[in-house]
Short mmCIF file of C-alpha atoms and ligand atoms in Angstrom, two decimals:
data_model
loop_
_atom_site.label_atom_id
_atom_site.label_comp_id
_atom_site.label_asym_id
_atom_site.label_seq_id
_atom_site.Cartn_x
_atom_site.Cartn_y
_atom_site.Cartn_z
CA MET I 1 8.64 8.32 3.78
CA GLU I 2 8.38 4.80 2.56
CA GLN I 3 4.86 5.41 1.43
CA ARG I 4 6.00 8.35 -0.69
CA VAL I 5 8.68 6.31 -2.29
CA TYR I 6 6.26 3.60 -3.26
CA CYS I 7 3.79 6.10 -4.58
CA SER I 8 6.23 8.08 -6.65
CA THR I 9 8.36 5.32 -8.07
CA ILE I 10 5.65 3.29 -9.60
CA LEU I 11 5.96 0.23 -7.51
CA LEU I 12 2.80 -1.21 -8.78
CA ILE I 13 1.19 -3.88 -6.92
CA LEU I 14 -2.05 -4.53 -8.55
CA TYR I 15 -2.62 -7.73 -10.28
CA ILE I 16 -5.71 -9.77 -10.15
CA SER I 17 -6.08 -13.07 -11.69
CA ILE I 18 -9.16 -14.94 -12.03
CA SER I 19 -9.22 -18.43 -13.12
CA LEU I 20 -11.77 -21.06 -12.96
CA VAL I 21 -11.01 -24.53 -11.93
CA GLU I 22 -11.44 -27.07 -14.66
CA GLY I 23 -12.24 -30.47 -13.29
CA GLU I 24 -11.89 -28.97 -9.86
CA LEU I 25 -12.55 -32.09 -7.88
CA SER I 26 -10.08 -34.27 -9.69
CA SER I 27 -7.35 -31.89 -8.64
CA ILE I 28 -8.10 -32.42 -4.98
CA SER I 29 -5.73 -34.96 -3.58
CA GLU I 30 -5.54 -36.01 -0.02
CA ASN I 31 -2.23 -37.43 1.11
CA SER I 32 -3.22 -40.12 3.53
CA SER I 33 0.11 -41.89 3.54
CA SER I 34 1.71 -39.02 5.39
CA GLY I 35 -1.45 -38.16 7.36
CA LYS I 36 -1.10 -34.61 6.09
CA LEU I 37 -3.06 -32.80 3.47
CA SER I 38 -1.02 -32.02 0.43
CA VAL I 39 -0.30 -28.41 -0.38
CA GLY I 40 -3.19 -27.02 -2.41
CA HIS I 41 -5.80 -29.41 -1.03
CA ARG I 42 -7.55 -26.85 1.13
CA ALA I 43 -7.38 -24.22 -1.61
CA ALA I 44 -8.97 -26.67 -4.06
CA VAL I 45 -11.79 -27.63 -1.68
CA LYS I 46 -12.56 -23.97 -1.04
CA CYS I 47 -12.34 -23.18 -4.73
CA ALA I 48 -14.98 -25.79 -5.50
CA GLU I 49 -17.17 -24.29 -2.77
CA TYR I 50 -16.72 -20.70 -3.97
CA SER I 51 -17.32 -21.64 -7.59
CA LYS I 52 -20.77 -22.90 -6.62
CA LEU I 53 -21.59 -19.42 -5.31
CA ALA I 54 -20.87 -18.11 -8.78
CA LYS I 55 -23.54 -20.29 -10.36
CA THR I 56 -27.17 -19.47 -10.86
CA GLU I 57 -30.04 -21.70 -9.78
CA ASN I 58 -29.85 -23.35 -13.20
CA ASN I 59 -26.25 -24.22 -12.53
CA GLU I 60 -25.10 -21.76 -15.16
CA CYS I 61 -22.35 -19.24 -14.68
CA ASN I 62 -23.41 -15.87 -13.38
CA SER I 63 -23.34 -13.68 -16.48
CA ASN I 64 -20.92 -11.28 -14.81
CA ILE I 65 -18.17 -13.85 -14.73
CA LEU I 66 -15.47 -13.01 -17.23
CA ASP I 67 -15.97 -14.72 -20.50
CA PRO I 68 -12.96 -14.21 -22.75
CA SER I 69 -15.20 -14.48 -25.79
CA ASN I 70 -16.86 -11.22 -24.74
CA TYR I 71 -13.64 -9.34 -25.30
CA LYS I 72 -12.78 -10.11 -28.87
CA ASN I 73 -13.97 -6.87 -30.37
CA ARG I 74 -11.19 -4.44 -31.02
CA LYS I 75 -12.61 -1.65 -28.95
CA TRP I 76 -12.00 -2.58 -25.39
CA ASN I 77 -14.30 -1.24 -22.71
CA TYR I 78 -12.14 -0.81 -19.62
CA THR I 79 -15.03 -0.15 -17.27
CA ALA I 80 -15.72 -3.13 -15.04
CA LYS I 81 -19.31 -4.25 -14.84
CA VAL I 82 -21.03 -4.28 -11.46
CA GLY I 83 -20.24 -7.67 -9.93
CA GLU I 84 -17.62 -8.58 -12.52
CA PHE I 85 -14.80 -8.71 -9.95
CA PRO I 86 -16.58 -9.60 -6.71
CA HIS I 87 -13.25 -10.52 -5.07
CA MET I 88 -11.79 -7.04 -5.58
CA VAL I 89 -10.94 -5.26 -2.33
CA ILE I 90 -9.89 -1.64 -1.79
CA LEU I 91 -7.57 -1.11 1.19
CA SER I 92 -7.51 2.31 2.78
CA GLU I 93 -7.26 4.22 6.06
CA LYS I 94 -10.46 5.99 5.12
CA GLU I 95 -13.82 4.37 4.76
CA ASP I 96 -14.13 6.03 1.37
CA GLY I 97 -10.45 6.14 0.38
CA TYR I 98 -8.17 4.07 -1.87
CA ARG I 99 -4.55 3.16 -1.19
CA CYS I 100 -3.90 -0.26 -2.63
CA ALA I 101 -5.73 -3.39 -3.62
CA GLY I 102 -6.43 -6.89 -2.38
CA THR I 103 -8.33 -10.02 -3.25
CA LEU I 104 -10.99 -11.58 -1.05
CA VAL I 105 -9.95 -15.23 -0.58
CA SER I 106 -12.27 -16.32 2.25
CA GLU I 107 -14.91 -14.95 4.65
CA ARG I 108 -12.11 -13.53 6.78
CA PHE I 109 -9.06 -12.92 4.63
CA VAL I 110 -7.82 -10.56 1.96
CA LEU I 111 -4.69 -11.45 -0.02
CA SER I 112 -2.40 -8.64 -1.08
CA VAL I 113 1.25 -7.78 -1.48
CA ALA I 114 3.44 -7.12 1.55
CA GLN I 115 4.15 -3.63 0.22
CA CYS I 116 0.46 -2.79 0.48
CA ALA I 117 0.18 -3.96 4.10
CA LYS I 118 3.35 -2.01 4.87
CA LEU I 119 1.84 1.22 3.58
CA PHE I 120 -0.25 1.49 6.71
CA MET I 121 1.06 2.71 10.05
CA ASP I 122 1.25 0.07 12.74
CA ASN I 123 -1.84 1.17 14.60
CA ALA I 124 -3.77 2.79 11.81
CA THR I 125 -7.34 1.75 11.31
CA VAL I 126 -7.41 0.13 7.90
CA TRP I 127 -10.58 -0.65 6.01
CA ALA I 128 -11.24 -3.35 3.48
CA ARG I 129 -13.90 -2.08 1.10
CA ILE I 130 -15.63 -4.93 -0.65
CA GLY I 131 -18.37 -4.89 -3.29
CA VAL I 132 -17.35 -1.42 -4.45
CA VAL I 133 -17.30 -0.46 -8.09
CA GLU I 134 -17.42 3.34 -7.83
CA ARG I 135 -14.86 4.22 -5.23
CA TYR I 136 -16.38 7.56 -4.18
CA GLN I 137 -19.74 6.01 -3.48
CA PRO I 138 -19.11 3.74 -0.52
CA ASN I 139 -22.73 3.65 0.55
CA LYS I 140 -24.15 1.68 -2.30
CA PRO I 141 -26.39 -0.94 -0.70
CA GLN I 142 -24.21 -4.01 -1.11
CA ALA I 143 -20.80 -2.40 -0.56
CA VAL I 144 -19.22 -2.85 2.86
CA ALA I 145 -16.23 -1.46 4.71
CA ILE I 146 -14.81 -3.93 7.24
CA LYS I 147 -11.92 -3.09 9.56
CA ILE I 148 -8.70 -5.04 9.31
CA ARG I 149 -7.97 -6.81 12.58
CA ARG I 150 -4.34 -7.69 11.83
CA SER I 151 -2.04 -8.29 8.95
CA PHE I 152 0.33 -11.15 8.19
CA ILE I 153 3.38 -10.27 6.14
CA HIS I 154 5.31 -13.13 4.59
CA PRO I 155 8.18 -13.85 6.99
CA ASN I 156 10.69 -13.79 4.15
CA PHE I 157 9.49 -10.55 2.61
CA THR I 158 12.26 -8.08 1.75
CA ALA I 159 11.80 -4.73 0.05
CA ASP I 160 15.27 -4.54 -1.50
CA PRO I 161 15.71 -6.77 -3.33
CA LEU I 162 11.99 -7.24 -3.57
CA ALA I 163 11.17 -10.79 -2.49
CA ASN I 164 8.16 -12.70 -1.18
CA ASP I 165 5.88 -9.72 -1.66
CA VAL I 166 2.77 -11.29 -0.16
CA SER I 167 0.52 -10.46 2.77
CA LEU I 168 -2.78 -11.55 4.25
CA LEU I 169 -5.11 -9.12 5.99
CA GLU I 170 -7.60 -10.53 8.45
CA LEU I 171 -11.03 -8.93 8.62
CA GLU I 172 -12.52 -8.04 11.98
CA ARG I 173 -15.73 -9.80 11.05
CA GLU I 174 -16.79 -12.20 8.34
CA CYS I 175 -17.76 -10.83 4.97
CA GLN I 176 -21.21 -12.01 3.93
CA PHE I 177 -21.03 -13.21 0.35
CA ASP I 178 -23.42 -12.13 -2.37
CA ASP I 179 -23.21 -11.32 -6.09
CA LEU I 180 -20.93 -8.33 -5.43
CA LYS I 181 -18.77 -9.88 -2.68
CA ARG I 182 -17.36 -13.32 -3.25
CA PRO I 183 -13.89 -14.87 -2.91
CA ALA I 184 -11.67 -15.79 -5.81
CA CYS I 185 -9.90 -19.14 -6.09
CA LEU I 186 -6.13 -19.41 -5.67
CA ASN I 187 -4.05 -20.68 -8.53
CA THR I 188 -1.99 -23.61 -7.27
CA GLU I 189 -0.26 -24.47 -10.54
CA THR I 190 3.21 -23.15 -11.28
CA ASP I 191 2.50 -22.95 -14.97
CA VAL I 192 0.10 -20.23 -15.94
CA SER I 193 -1.73 -20.16 -19.22
CA ASN I 194 -1.04 -17.10 -21.33
CA SER I 195 -4.63 -16.74 -22.45
CA SER I 196 -7.39 -14.71 -20.84
CA LEU I 197 -5.49 -13.06 -18.04
CA PHE I 198 -7.14 -9.96 -16.64
CA VAL I 199 -6.15 -7.33 -14.11
CA SER I 200 -8.65 -5.11 -12.32
CA GLY I 201 -7.84 -1.89 -10.51
CA TYR I 202 -8.48 1.84 -10.29
CA GLY I 203 -4.99 2.87 -11.41
CA ILE I 204 -5.01 1.16 -14.80
CA LYS I 205 -3.83 3.64 -17.44
CA HIS I 206 -1.45 4.32 -20.33
CA THR I 207 0.66 6.99 -18.66
CA LEU I 208 1.33 8.28 -15.19
CA ILE I 209 -0.29 11.62 -15.86
CA GLU I 210 -3.72 10.13 -16.35
CA ARG I 211 -5.80 10.35 -13.21
CA ALA I 212 -6.86 7.32 -11.27
CA SER I 213 -10.30 6.17 -12.31
CA PRO I 214 -13.38 6.76 -10.15
CA VAL I 215 -14.73 3.43 -11.35
CA LEU I 216 -13.11 0.00 -11.32
CA LEU I 217 -11.28 -0.80 -14.54
CA LYS I 218 -10.15 -4.04 -16.14
CA THR I 219 -7.53 -4.73 -18.74
CA ARG I 220 -6.08 -7.72 -20.51
CA ILE I 221 -2.55 -8.70 -19.76
CA GLU I 222 -0.15 -11.28 -21.16
CA LEU I 223 2.89 -13.08 -19.87
CA LYS I 224 6.16 -11.44 -20.84
CA ASN I 225 9.76 -11.72 -19.92
CA LYS I 226 10.83 -9.93 -16.78
CA ILE I 227 12.88 -6.80 -17.32
CA ASN I 228 15.87 -5.82 -15.20
CA SER I 229 14.92 -2.30 -14.20
CA THR I 230 18.54 -1.12 -14.32
CA THR I 231 19.74 -2.68 -17.55
CA LEU I 232 16.37 -3.26 -19.25
CA GLU I 233 17.63 -6.73 -20.14
CA GLU I 234 15.18 -9.59 -20.20
CA ILE I 235 15.76 -12.02 -17.35
CA PRO I 236 13.99 -15.17 -16.11
CA ASP I 237 11.19 -14.31 -13.71
CA GLY I 238 11.93 -17.00 -11.12
CA PRO I 239 9.61 -18.67 -8.60
CA MET I 240 8.49 -15.58 -6.67
CA PHE I 241 7.25 -13.42 -9.50
CA LEU I 242 5.38 -13.64 -12.73
CA ALA I 243 6.18 -11.00 -15.32
CA ALA I 244 3.29 -9.75 -17.42
CA GLY I 245 2.52 -6.69 -19.44
CA SER I 246 -0.13 -5.00 -21.47
CA VAL I 247 -1.50 -6.48 -24.64
CA GLN I 248 -0.41 -4.16 -27.45
CA GLY I 249 -1.83 -0.68 -27.07
CA MET I 250 -3.85 -1.47 -23.98
CA LYS I 251 -3.64 0.12 -20.56
CA ALA I 252 -1.81 -1.55 -17.69
CA PRO I 253 -1.83 -1.35 -13.89
CA CYS I 254 0.00 1.64 -12.51
CA VAL I 255 0.43 3.64 -9.32
CA GLY I 256 -2.15 2.72 -6.72
CA ASP I 257 -2.60 -0.73 -8.16
CA ALA I 258 -0.30 -2.51 -5.71
CA GLY I 259 -1.85 -5.83 -4.79
CA ALA I 260 -4.32 -5.81 -7.66
CA PRO I 261 -5.22 -9.32 -8.75
CA LEU I 262 -4.12 -10.85 -12.03
CA ALA I 263 -6.71 -13.49 -12.63
CA MET I 264 -8.09 -15.88 -15.16
CA ALA I 265 -11.61 -17.14 -15.63
CA ALA I 266 -12.40 -20.79 -15.17
CA ASN I 267 -15.45 -22.80 -14.24
CA CYS I 268 -17.57 -19.83 -13.22
CA ASN I 269 -15.13 -18.23 -10.83
CA HIS I 270 -11.99 -16.15 -10.97
CA LYS I 271 -8.65 -17.72 -10.09
CA VAL I 272 -5.95 -15.40 -8.85
CA VAL I 273 -2.53 -16.15 -10.32
CA GLY I 274 -0.64 -12.98 -9.46
CA LEU I 275 -0.68 -9.82 -7.35
CA ALA I 276 0.64 -6.60 -8.87
CA SER I 277 3.93 -5.99 -7.17
CA SER I 278 6.29 -3.72 -9.00
CA GLY I 279 6.64 -1.96 -12.28
CA ARG I 280 9.30 -0.19 -14.20
CA ILE I 281 11.02 2.34 -12.03
CA GLY I 282 12.71 5.72 -12.21
CA SER I 283 11.41 8.38 -14.53
CA GLU I 284 9.21 6.00 -16.45
CA VAL I 285 5.86 7.62 -17.10
CA LEU I 286 4.41 5.09 -19.50
CA CYS I 287 2.75 2.58 -17.25
CA ALA I 288 1.98 0.29 -20.14
CA ARG I 289 5.40 0.23 -21.79
CA TYR I 290 7.23 -2.38 -19.74
CA PRO I 291 5.97 -5.54 -18.14
CA SER I 292 5.50 -5.50 -14.40
CA ASP I 293 6.11 -8.13 -11.79
CA TYR I 294 3.29 -9.93 -10.08
CA ALA I 295 3.81 -11.96 -6.93
CA ARG I 296 3.28 -15.55 -8.07
CA VAL I 297 0.39 -16.86 -5.99
CA SER I 298 1.19 -20.54 -6.59
CA ASN I 299 4.50 -20.10 -4.78
CA TYR I 300 2.76 -19.17 -1.51
CA ILE I 301 -0.09 -21.67 -1.27
CA GLU I 302 1.20 -23.47 1.82
CA TRP I 303 1.77 -20.22 3.71
CA ILE I 304 -1.67 -18.93 2.71
CA GLU I 305 -3.47 -22.17 3.58
CA ASN I 306 -1.89 -22.36 7.02
CA ILE I 307 -3.22 -18.91 7.89
CA VAL I 308 -6.54 -18.80 6.07
CA TRP I 309 -7.67 -22.39 6.66
CA PRO I 310 -5.64 -23.57 9.66
CA ASN I 311 -8.05 -26.36 10.44
CA PRO I 312 -7.71 -29.09 7.81
CA THR I 313 -11.17 -30.51 8.52
CA ASN I 314 -12.85 -27.30 7.41
C1 NAG C 1 2.31 -37.95 0.04
O1 NAG C 1 3.38 -37.64 0.92
C2 NAG C 1 4.55 -38.42 0.69
C3 NAG C 1 5.56 -38.11 1.79
O2 NAG C 1 5.57 -36.71 2.05
C4 NAG C 1 5.08 -38.13 -0.71
O3 NAG C 1 6.23 -38.91 -0.97
C5 NAG C 1 4.00 -38.44 -1.72
O4 NAG C 1 4.43 -38.08 -3.02
C6 NAG C 1 2.70 -37.69 -1.41
N1 NAG C 1 1.65 -38.14 -2.31
C7 NAG C 1 0.79 -37.28 -2.88
C8 NAG C 1 -0.27 -37.89 -3.73
O5 NAG C 1 0.85 -36.06 -2.73
C1 NAG C 2 -18.65 0.02 -20.81
O1 NAG C 2 -19.07 -0.87 -19.79
C2 NAG C 2 -19.83 -0.25 -18.78
C3 NAG C 2 -20.07 -1.31 -17.72
O2 NAG C 2 -20.69 -2.43 -18.26
C4 NAG C 2 -21.13 0.30 -19.36
O3 NAG C 2 -21.86 0.94 -18.34
C5 NAG C 2 -20.79 1.30 -20.46
O4 NAG C 2 -21.98 1.75 -21.08
C6 NAG C 2 -19.87 0.66 -21.49
N1 NAG C 2 -19.44 1.69 -22.43
C7 NAG C 2 -19.47 1.49 -23.74
C8 NAG C 2 -18.97 2.63 -24.58
O5 NAG C 2 -19.89 0.47 -24.24
C1 NAG C 3 0.32 0.73 18.96
O1 NAG C 3 -0.54 0.48 20.05
C2 NAG C 3 0.10 -0.20 21.11
C3 NAG C 3 -0.97 -0.55 22.16
O2 NAG C 3 -1.86 0.50 22.29
C4 NAG C 3 1.20 0.69 21.68
O3 NAG C 3 1.87 0.03 22.74
C5 NAG C 3 2.21 1.00 20.57
O4 NAG C 3 3.18 1.91 21.03
C6 NAG C 3 1.49 1.60 19.36
N1 NAG C 3 2.44 1.69 18.25
C7 NAG C 3 2.56 2.79 17.51
C8 NAG C 3 3.56 2.70 16.41
O5 NAG C 3 1.89 3.80 17.67
C1 NAG C 4 11.67 -18.56 4.76
O1 NAG C 4 12.99 -18.89 4.36
C2 NAG C 4 13.55 -19.96 5.10
C3 NAG C 4 15.00 -20.10 4.69
O2 NAG C 4 15.09 -20.24 3.31
C4 NAG C 4 12.74 -21.22 4.83
O3 NAG C 4 13.26 -22.30 5.57
C5 NAG C 4 11.32 -20.98 5.26
O4 NAG C 4 10.51 -22.09 4.92
C6 NAG C 4 10.75 -19.75 4.55
N1 NAG C 4 9.42 -19.45 5.11
C7 NAG C 4 8.31 -19.57 4.39
C8 NAG C 4 7.02 -19.27 5.08
O5 NAG C 4 8.32 -19.89 3.21
C1 NAG C 5 2.15 -14.67 -24.34
O1 NAG C 5 1.53 -14.17 -25.51
C2 NAG C 5 2.20 -13.06 -26.10
C3 NAG C 5 1.37 -12.57 -27.27
O2 NAG C 5 0.95 -13.62 -28.07
C4 NAG C 5 3.61 -13.45 -26.51
O3 NAG C 5 4.30 -12.31 -27.02
C5 NAG C 5 4.35 -13.96 -25.28
O4 NAG C 5 5.64 -14.42 -25.65
C6 NAG C 5 3.58 -15.08 -24.63
N1 NAG C 5 4.26 -15.48 -23.40
C7 NAG C 5 4.50 -16.73 -23.08
C8 NAG C 5 5.24 -16.98 -21.79
O5 NAG C 5 4.13 -17.65 -23.77
C1 NAG C 6 20.08 -6.03 -12.99
O1 NAG C 6 21.30 -5.65 -13.56
C2 NAG C 6 22.25 -5.14 -12.64
C3 NAG C 6 23.45 -4.61 -13.42
O2 NAG C 6 23.95 -5.64 -14.27
C4 NAG C 6 22.63 -6.26 -11.68
O3 NAG C 6 23.55 -5.77 -10.72
C5 NAG C 6 21.39 -6.73 -10.98
O4 NAG C 6 21.66 -7.83 -10.14
C6 NAG C 6 20.32 -7.14 -11.98
N1 NAG C 6 19.08 -7.44 -11.26
C7 NAG C 6 18.41 -8.57 -11.41
C8 NAG C 6 17.17 -8.73 -10.63
O5 NAG C 6 18.82 -9.45 -12.16
#
């Protein structure tokens, strides 16, 4: 039942954010006075490591990395290029299916919203499909489907009111990185820049009646005020969520996009700032009309680090 409700009421959970780390190393601070690593330290070390994977032998950015300057022309091409979002993960009970979305954040972990992890029955076999661009063609050479071993739902997650909508899904085996499969960085800053934010997903559309896309799509998104779904009043978005909506006339994440990463490009990698969590509810059929809420990744760094990189020396 719950699954139906989520599917039919447009609880969207699909934001992906990709940002690159500027001056990545300077942001790494070790807190020796307390003997503990400061929150964000492990994420920053890993981000520097992952960003190197995104560079060519000449130390240049892989051409598939989002370059905002490529998107200035008025006619937007929504189709994602092969390898453009190598952190994008499809989560599904079927090896060739699609239920919701996640972001690869390490060899072993996929970050998503709690609502996505909750879509699956307790003992269901769930697959993380990584390196996929055309969702009906799972057997492309570099695409893999890895079983989820277990999921971690944020201990303070609640569905109503929606709060702490974050989950981590642990892969049964390590994902081997290559140009199509590579983790994104985590945004550790509370303040998010309004420029060059992108979401990737298969459900991106103008209206509900459009079919989900067989190929991965991308769209631009900008920060907006959060909307109270009952009163339609603008309200502050608070620490747990980031409200963002479509750039005028463009498509936005919709049904099926739960967990999709809202990301920005920086220093050759993508940095995830939000995870698509919920959209405008009720009879709304225009996915792109109102802003949606994205779980604010920076609010959950400590929880994520303790699960994904439990050993501080790594
Ligand atoms: C280190 O930890 C102490 C105590 O928790 C705190 O007061 C201090 O601001 C921290 N320093 C840095 C650089 O994070
Ligand atoms: C849109 O982008 C895709 C992926 O790069 C490409 O295959 C396609 O030809 C592009 N379409 C147009 C109209 O430029
Ligand atoms: C899941 O599997 C465990 C162990 O096999 C079993 O005890 C439990 O009842 C199962 N739960 C559901 C919801 O099927
Ligand atoms: C959950 O909420 C409690 C009470 O506010 C808080 O003490 C705890 O740190 C929270 N857990 C996490 C993982 O943030
Ligand atoms: C982001 O940019 C859009 C378009 O320029 C603007 O309407 C919106 O107010 C901006 N949001 C923030 C938080 O600056
Ligand atoms: C939205 O508005 C309703 C009616 O005023 C109010 O009860 C509710 O708390 C509001 N929700 C949020 C998240 O502010």
